[in-house]
Short mmCIF file of C-alpha atoms in Angstrom, two decimals:
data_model
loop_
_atom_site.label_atom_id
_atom_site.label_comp_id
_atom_site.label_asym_id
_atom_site.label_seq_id
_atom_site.Cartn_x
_atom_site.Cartn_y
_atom_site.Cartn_z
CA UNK A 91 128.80 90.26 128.21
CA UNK A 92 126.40 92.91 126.79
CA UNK A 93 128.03 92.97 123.59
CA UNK A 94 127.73 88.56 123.41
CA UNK A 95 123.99 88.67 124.16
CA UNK A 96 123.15 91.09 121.21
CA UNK A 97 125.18 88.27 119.01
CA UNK A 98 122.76 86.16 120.24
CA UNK A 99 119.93 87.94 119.85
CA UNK A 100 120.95 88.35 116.18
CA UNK A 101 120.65 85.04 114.99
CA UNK A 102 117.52 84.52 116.93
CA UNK A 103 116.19 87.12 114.64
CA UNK A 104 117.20 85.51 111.79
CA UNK A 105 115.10 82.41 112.56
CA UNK A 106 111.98 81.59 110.04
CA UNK A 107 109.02 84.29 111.35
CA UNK A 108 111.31 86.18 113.44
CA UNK A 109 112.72 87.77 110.18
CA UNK A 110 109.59 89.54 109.97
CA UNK A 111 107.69 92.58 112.22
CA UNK A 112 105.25 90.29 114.10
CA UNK A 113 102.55 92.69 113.36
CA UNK A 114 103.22 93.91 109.84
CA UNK A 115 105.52 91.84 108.07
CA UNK A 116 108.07 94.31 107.22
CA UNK A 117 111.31 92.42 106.58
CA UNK A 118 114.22 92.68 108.78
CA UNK A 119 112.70 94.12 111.96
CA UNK A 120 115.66 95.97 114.85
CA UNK A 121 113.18 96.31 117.66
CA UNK A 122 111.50 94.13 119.92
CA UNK A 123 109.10 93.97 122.82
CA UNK A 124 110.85 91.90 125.35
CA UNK A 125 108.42 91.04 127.74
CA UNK A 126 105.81 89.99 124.83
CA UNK A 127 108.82 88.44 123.03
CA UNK A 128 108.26 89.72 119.39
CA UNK A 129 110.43 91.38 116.78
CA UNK A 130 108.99 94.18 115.17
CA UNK A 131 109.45 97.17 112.60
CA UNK A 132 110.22 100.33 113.45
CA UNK A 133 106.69 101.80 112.95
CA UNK A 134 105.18 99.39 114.70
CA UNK A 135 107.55 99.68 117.57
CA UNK A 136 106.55 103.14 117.87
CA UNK A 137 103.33 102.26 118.58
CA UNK A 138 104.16 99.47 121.46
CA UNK A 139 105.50 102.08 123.43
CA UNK A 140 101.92 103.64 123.50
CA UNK A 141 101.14 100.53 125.59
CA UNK A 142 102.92 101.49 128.30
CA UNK A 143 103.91 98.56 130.13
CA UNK A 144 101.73 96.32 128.42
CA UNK A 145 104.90 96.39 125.73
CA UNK A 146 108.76 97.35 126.36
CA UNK A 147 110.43 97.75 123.41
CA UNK A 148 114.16 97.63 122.96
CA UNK A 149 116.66 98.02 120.33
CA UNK A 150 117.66 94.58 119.36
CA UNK A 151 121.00 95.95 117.63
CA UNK A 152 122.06 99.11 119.80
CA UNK A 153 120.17 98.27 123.80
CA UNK A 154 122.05 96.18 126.08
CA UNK A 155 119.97 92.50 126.47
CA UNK A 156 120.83 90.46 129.47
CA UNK A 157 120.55 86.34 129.15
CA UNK A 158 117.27 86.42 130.66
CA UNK A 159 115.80 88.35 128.41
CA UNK A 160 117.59 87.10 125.21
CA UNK A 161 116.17 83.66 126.60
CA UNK A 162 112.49 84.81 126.86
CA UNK A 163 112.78 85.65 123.52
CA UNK A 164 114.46 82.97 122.24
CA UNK A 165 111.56 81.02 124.28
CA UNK A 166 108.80 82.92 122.69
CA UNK A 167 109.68 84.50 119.58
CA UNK A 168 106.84 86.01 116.58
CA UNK A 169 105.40 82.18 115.81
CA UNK A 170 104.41 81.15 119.24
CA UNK A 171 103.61 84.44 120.19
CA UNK A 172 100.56 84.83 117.04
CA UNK A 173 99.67 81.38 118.26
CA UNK A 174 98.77 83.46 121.65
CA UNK A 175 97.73 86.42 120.76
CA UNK A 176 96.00 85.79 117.26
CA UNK A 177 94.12 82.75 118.39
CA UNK A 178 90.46 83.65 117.24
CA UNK A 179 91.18 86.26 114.48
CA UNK A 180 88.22 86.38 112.27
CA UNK A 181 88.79 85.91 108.86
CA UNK A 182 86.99 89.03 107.83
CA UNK A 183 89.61 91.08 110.06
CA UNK A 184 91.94 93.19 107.82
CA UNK A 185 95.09 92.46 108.92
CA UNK A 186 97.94 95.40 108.41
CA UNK A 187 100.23 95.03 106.13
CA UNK A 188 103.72 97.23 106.19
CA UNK A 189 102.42 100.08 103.86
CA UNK A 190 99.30 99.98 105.34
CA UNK A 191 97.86 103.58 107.21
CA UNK A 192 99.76 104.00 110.74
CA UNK A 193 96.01 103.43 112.47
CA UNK A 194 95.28 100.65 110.72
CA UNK A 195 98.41 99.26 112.44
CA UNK A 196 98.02 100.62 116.00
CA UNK A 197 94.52 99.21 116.18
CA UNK A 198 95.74 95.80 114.83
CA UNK A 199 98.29 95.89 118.16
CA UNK A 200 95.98 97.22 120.77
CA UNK A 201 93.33 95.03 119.68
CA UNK A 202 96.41 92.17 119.73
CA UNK A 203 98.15 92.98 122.99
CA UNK A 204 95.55 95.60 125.39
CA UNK A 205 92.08 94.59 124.02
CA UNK A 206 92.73 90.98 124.06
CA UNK A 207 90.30 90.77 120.79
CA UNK A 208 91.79 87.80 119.34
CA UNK A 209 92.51 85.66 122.02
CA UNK A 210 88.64 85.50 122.37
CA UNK A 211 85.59 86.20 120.41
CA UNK A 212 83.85 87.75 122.79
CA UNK A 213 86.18 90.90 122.58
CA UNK A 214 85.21 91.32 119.20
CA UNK A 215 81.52 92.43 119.91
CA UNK A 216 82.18 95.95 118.07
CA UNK A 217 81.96 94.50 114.32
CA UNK A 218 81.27 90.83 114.97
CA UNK A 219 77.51 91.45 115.80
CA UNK A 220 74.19 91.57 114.17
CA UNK A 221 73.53 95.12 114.31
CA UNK A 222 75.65 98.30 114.58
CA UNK A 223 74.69 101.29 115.34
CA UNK A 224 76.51 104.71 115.84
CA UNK A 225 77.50 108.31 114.71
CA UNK A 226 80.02 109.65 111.76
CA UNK A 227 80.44 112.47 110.62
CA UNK A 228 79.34 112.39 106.67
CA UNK A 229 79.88 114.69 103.98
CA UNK A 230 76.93 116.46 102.33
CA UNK A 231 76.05 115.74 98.95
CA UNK A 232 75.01 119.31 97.69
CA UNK A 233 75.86 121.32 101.01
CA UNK A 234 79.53 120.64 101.30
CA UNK A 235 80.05 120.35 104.73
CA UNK A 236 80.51 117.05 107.63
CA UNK A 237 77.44 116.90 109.55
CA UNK A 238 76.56 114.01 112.03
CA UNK A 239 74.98 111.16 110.67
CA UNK A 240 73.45 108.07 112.56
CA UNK A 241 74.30 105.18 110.61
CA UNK A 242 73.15 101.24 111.21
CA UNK A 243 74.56 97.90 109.90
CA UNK A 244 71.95 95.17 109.96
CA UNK A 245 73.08 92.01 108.88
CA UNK A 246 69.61 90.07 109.22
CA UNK A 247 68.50 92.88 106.39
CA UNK A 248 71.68 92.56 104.38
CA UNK A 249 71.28 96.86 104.85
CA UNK A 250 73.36 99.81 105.80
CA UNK A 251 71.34 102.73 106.57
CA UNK A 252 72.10 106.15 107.63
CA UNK A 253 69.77 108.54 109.48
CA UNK A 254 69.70 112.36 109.64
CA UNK A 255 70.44 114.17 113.33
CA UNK A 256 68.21 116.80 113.49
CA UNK A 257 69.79 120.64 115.11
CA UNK A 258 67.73 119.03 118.23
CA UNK A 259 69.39 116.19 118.43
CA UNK A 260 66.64 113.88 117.64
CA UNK A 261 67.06 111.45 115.02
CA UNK A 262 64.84 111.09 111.58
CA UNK A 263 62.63 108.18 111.78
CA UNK A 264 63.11 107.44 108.62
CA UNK A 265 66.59 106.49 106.71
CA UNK A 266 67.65 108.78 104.14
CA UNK A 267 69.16 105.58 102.87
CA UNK A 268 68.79 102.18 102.71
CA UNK A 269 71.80 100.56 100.76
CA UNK A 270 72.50 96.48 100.24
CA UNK A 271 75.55 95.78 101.92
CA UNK A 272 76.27 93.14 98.76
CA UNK A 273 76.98 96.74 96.84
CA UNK A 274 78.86 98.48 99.28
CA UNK A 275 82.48 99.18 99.19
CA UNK A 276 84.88 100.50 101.75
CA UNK A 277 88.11 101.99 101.13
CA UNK A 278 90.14 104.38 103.34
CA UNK A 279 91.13 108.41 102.09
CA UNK A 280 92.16 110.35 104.89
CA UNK A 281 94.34 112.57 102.70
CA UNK A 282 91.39 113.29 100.35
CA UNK A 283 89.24 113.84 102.87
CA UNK A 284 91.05 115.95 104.88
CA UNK A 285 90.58 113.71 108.00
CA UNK A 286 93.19 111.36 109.31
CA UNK A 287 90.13 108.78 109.88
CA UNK A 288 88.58 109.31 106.78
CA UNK A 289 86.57 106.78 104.50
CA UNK A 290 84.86 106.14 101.40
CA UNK A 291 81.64 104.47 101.27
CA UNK A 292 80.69 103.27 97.61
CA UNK A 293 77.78 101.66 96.37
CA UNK A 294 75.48 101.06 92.89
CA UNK A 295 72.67 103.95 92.82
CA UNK A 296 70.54 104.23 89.70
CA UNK A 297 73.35 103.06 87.26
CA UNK A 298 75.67 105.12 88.54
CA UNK A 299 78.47 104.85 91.68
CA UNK A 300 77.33 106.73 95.25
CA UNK A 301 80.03 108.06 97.15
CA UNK A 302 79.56 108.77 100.90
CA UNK A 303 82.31 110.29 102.77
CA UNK A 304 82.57 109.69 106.55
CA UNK A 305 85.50 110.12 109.37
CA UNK A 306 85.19 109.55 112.97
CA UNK A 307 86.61 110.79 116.21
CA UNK A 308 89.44 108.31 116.86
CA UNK A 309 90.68 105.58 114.86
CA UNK A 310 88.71 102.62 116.77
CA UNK A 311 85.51 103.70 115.47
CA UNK A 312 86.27 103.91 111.97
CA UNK A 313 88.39 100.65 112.02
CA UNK A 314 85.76 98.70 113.39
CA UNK A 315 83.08 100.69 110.83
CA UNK A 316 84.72 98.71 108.10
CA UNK A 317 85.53 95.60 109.73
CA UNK A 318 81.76 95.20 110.48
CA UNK A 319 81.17 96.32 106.80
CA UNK A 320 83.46 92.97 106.08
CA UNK A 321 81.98 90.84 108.48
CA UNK A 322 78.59 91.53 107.09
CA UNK A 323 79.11 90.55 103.49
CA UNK A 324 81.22 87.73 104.70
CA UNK A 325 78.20 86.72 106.30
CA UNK A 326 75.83 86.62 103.95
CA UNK A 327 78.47 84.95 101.25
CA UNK A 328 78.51 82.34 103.74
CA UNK A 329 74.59 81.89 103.69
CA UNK A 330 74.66 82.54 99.28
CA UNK A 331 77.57 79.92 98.69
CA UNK A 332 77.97 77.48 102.07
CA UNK A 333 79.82 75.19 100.03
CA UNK A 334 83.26 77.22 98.86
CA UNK A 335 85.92 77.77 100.69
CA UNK A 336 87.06 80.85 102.88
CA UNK A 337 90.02 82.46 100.58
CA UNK A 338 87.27 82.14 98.11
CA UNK A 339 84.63 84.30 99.74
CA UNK A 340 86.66 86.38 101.75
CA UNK A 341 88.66 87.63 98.72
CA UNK A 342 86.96 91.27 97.80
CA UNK A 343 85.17 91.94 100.27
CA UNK A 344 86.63 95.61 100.39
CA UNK A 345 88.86 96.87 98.10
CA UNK A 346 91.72 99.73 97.99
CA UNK A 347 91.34 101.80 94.94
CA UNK A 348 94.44 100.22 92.62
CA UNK A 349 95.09 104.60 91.56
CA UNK A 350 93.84 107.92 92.31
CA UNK A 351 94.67 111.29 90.91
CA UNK A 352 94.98 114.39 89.14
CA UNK A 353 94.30 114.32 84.88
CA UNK A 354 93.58 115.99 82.30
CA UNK A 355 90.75 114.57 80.13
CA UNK A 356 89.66 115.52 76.50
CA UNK A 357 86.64 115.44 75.81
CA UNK A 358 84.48 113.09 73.52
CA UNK A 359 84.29 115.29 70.15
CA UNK A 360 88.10 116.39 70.91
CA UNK A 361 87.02 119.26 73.00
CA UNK A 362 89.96 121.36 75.17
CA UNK A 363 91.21 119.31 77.80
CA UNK A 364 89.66 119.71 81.36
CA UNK A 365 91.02 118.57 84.74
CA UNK A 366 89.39 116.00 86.38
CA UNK A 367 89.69 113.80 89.56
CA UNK A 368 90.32 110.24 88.61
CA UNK A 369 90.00 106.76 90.58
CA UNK A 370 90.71 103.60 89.35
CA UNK A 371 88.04 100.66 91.25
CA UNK A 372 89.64 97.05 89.70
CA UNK A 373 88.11 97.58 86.60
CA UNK A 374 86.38 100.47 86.80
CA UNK A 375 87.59 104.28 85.42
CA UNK A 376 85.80 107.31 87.10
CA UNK A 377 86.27 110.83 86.59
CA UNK A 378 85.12 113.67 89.07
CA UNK A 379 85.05 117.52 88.45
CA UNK A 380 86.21 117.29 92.50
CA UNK A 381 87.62 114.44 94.28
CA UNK A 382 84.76 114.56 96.87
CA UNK A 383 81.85 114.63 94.17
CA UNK A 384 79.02 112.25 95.64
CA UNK A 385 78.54 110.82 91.68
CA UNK A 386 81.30 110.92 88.72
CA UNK A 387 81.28 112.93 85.86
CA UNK A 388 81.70 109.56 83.94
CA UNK A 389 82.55 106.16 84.48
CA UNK A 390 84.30 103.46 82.17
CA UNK A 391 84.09 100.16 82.73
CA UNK A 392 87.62 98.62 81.21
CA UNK A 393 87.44 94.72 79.69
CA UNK A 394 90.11 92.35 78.83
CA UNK A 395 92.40 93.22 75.45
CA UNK A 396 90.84 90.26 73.48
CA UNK A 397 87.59 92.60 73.21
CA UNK A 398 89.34 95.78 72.06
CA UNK A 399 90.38 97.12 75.25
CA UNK A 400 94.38 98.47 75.24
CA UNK A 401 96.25 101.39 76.39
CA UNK A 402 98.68 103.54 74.56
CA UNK A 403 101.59 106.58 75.17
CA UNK A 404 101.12 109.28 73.14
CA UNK A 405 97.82 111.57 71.92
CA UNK A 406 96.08 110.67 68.54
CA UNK A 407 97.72 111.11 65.48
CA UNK A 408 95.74 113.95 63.82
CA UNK A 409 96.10 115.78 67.49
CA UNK A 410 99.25 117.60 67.54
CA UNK A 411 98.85 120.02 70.44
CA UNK A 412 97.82 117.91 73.29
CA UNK A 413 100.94 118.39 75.33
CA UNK A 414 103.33 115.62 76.94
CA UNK A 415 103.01 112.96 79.35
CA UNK A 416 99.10 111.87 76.73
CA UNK A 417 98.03 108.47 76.91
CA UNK A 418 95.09 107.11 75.42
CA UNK A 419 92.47 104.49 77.28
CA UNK A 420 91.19 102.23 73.98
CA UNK A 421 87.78 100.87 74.45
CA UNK A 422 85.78 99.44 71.73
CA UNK A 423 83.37 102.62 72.08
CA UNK A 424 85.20 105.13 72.37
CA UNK A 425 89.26 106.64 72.59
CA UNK A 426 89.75 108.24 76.14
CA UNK A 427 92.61 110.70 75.60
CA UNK A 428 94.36 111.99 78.86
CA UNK A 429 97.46 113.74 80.01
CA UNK A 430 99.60 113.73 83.48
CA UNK A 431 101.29 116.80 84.30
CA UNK A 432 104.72 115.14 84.86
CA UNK A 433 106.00 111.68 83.11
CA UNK A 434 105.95 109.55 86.46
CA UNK A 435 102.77 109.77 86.89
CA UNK A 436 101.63 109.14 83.33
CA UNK A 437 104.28 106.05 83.72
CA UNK A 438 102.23 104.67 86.64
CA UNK A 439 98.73 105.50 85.26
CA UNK A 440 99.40 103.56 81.84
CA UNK A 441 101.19 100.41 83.65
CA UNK A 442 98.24 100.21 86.22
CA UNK A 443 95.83 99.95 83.07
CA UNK A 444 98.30 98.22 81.26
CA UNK A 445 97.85 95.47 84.08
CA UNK A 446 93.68 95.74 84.04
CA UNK A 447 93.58 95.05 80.63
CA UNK A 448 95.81 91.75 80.58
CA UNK A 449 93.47 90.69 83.84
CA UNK A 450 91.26 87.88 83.03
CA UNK A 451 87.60 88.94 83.43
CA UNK A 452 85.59 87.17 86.28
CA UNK A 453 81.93 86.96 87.29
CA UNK A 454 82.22 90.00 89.28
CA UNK A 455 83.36 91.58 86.33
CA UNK A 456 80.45 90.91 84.25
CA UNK A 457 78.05 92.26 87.00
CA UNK A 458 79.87 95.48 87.25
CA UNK A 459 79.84 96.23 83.64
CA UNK A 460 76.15 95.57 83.56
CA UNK A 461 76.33 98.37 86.71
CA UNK A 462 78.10 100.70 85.45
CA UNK A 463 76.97 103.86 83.77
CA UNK A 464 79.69 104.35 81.10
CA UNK A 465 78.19 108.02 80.35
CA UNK A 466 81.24 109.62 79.67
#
């Protein structure tokens, strides 16, 4: 009997949107929480069973189901399940993807299936709201070491500001930053930081890119940090361009770096090579003597290949010592000569430029390279 209600519950799974983890996407999820009735990955099963009875998971290959259950989820199943669960999810909410960061995902399914977030917008009151206000801990730019920082999102200002806590406790009464949200961009680090809840906070400061690095206590608080950072650009889109469409303005609104890493970099009058932390930004290059530098050593802002932009194996032809694994960064300024310490990675750095190159510039674009400091 056991063995006839797993065949069962095998072709349910195989129905359109049960064929994915209901909270991921991961193809071909084995697990499911049978009294919410959704298939999932194995990751994200894992963290179900942190919700206690909110979520029993079972194996949907290897547990025995009885016809009860295998009807519920028949019944229920991923579709009508989102319809329940992700009623009111705002369009600014980043949405975990299957290689997303574990946290990303467990706060995506508390917030689904404990918080109740999405089912209405009241829940959502810790980044859907005006002003924010709270404490991270922040890296400091010359002394190198997390301190706590008050920092405020204030939509009605287009600002985020951050505020010095004083050995006291008090806080400064004046920001030792004021920075327009329309600049900022958010992307999560934990392994460079050191901090499983790290982030990176970029912005435009005198020509040149500010980096502000920040972690919190728990994974909530920096999750909703940077879906408030989202909501408050979305925001203010809305009010710039009312007429265009969601996908339109909701596209970019925080951005993963596309590659970070390890070079070596010669420099500009063929000088010995030097190792330097490098970040690719869409379109942007930057290069850091440390990989928690508040400002690069250089930036290089990289156009399409009709204007003399292309990327190359191999080290200039009059330099015969450079090593293996060069590649060369062609930009109508200036040759940008690097070198990977093993092949893979010079593989992946050359096809991710390879790919920024053949991208079609947009207006974005052009405001960036008017932005950025190429001082190389």
């Amino acid at each position: 009997m056991a063995e006839k209600q797993r065949q069962v519950l095998m072709q349910i799974v195989q129905k359109p949107g049960n064929n994915t983890c209901a909270d991921c996407g991961d193809k071909d999820p084995e697990w499911a929480s049978c009294n919410i009735g959704v298939f999932l990955c194995q990751e994200c099963a894992g963290i179900h069973r942190s919700l206690g009875t909110d979520s029993r998971v079972k194996s949907a290959r290897l547990d025995n189901w009885d016809a009860e259950q295998v009807e519920y989820m028949d019944g229920v199943g991923n579709e009508k399940a989102k319809q329940k669960y992700e009623y009111c999810v705002p369009v600014f909410y980043r949405r975990p993807k299957s290689n997303d960061y574990n946290f990303l995902k467990k706060e995506w399914i508390l917030g689904k299936y404990q918080r109740l977030e999405f089912m209405e917008s009241a829940n959502q009151s810790a980044y859907s709201c005006q002003r924010k206000e709270g404490v991270l801990m922040k890296l400091g730019r010359d002394r190198r070491i997390f301190q706590l920082r008050k920092f405020v999102i204030d939509r009605s200002e287009n600002r985020l500001s951050y505020y010095i806590i004083e050995d006291s406790g008090k806080t400064s009464s004046k920001p030792k930053a004021e920075i327009n949200l329309d600049e900022v961009n958010a992307v999560f680090v934990p392994e460079k930081i050191g901090n499983p809840y790290g982030l990176q906070i970029t912005y435009y400061k005198n020509g040149s890119t500010r980096c502000l690095y920040v972690y919190s206590d728990n994974s909530k608080e920096i999750v909703d940090w940077y879906n408030a950072i989202r909501a408050a650009k979305l925001e203010r889109r809305q009010v710039a361009f009312p007429d265009r469409p969601l996908a339109k303005l909701t596209d970019d609104l925080t951005r993963d770096f596309t590659l970070e890493g390890w070079l070596c970099k010669m420099g500009p009058r063929h000088e010995p090579f030097k190792r330097r932390w490098f970040t690719l930004d869409k379109r942007k290059l930057s290069y850091f003597e440390d990989p928690l530098n508040a400002f690069a050593k250089g930036e290089v802002f990289i156009g399409h290949k009709d204007n003399g932009y292309s990327v190359s194996f191999g080290p200039p032809e009059d330099e015969s010592n450079c090593g293996e694994n060069c590649f060369q960064l062609h930009t109508p300024d200036r040759d940008f000569v690097m070198r990977a310490e093993i092949k893979d990675e010079m593989d992946q750095w050359v096809e991710k430029l390879k790919q920024v190159v053949e991208m079609p510039l947009s207006p974005q674009d052009s405001k960036c390279k008017l932005l950025t400091d190429c001082s190389y």
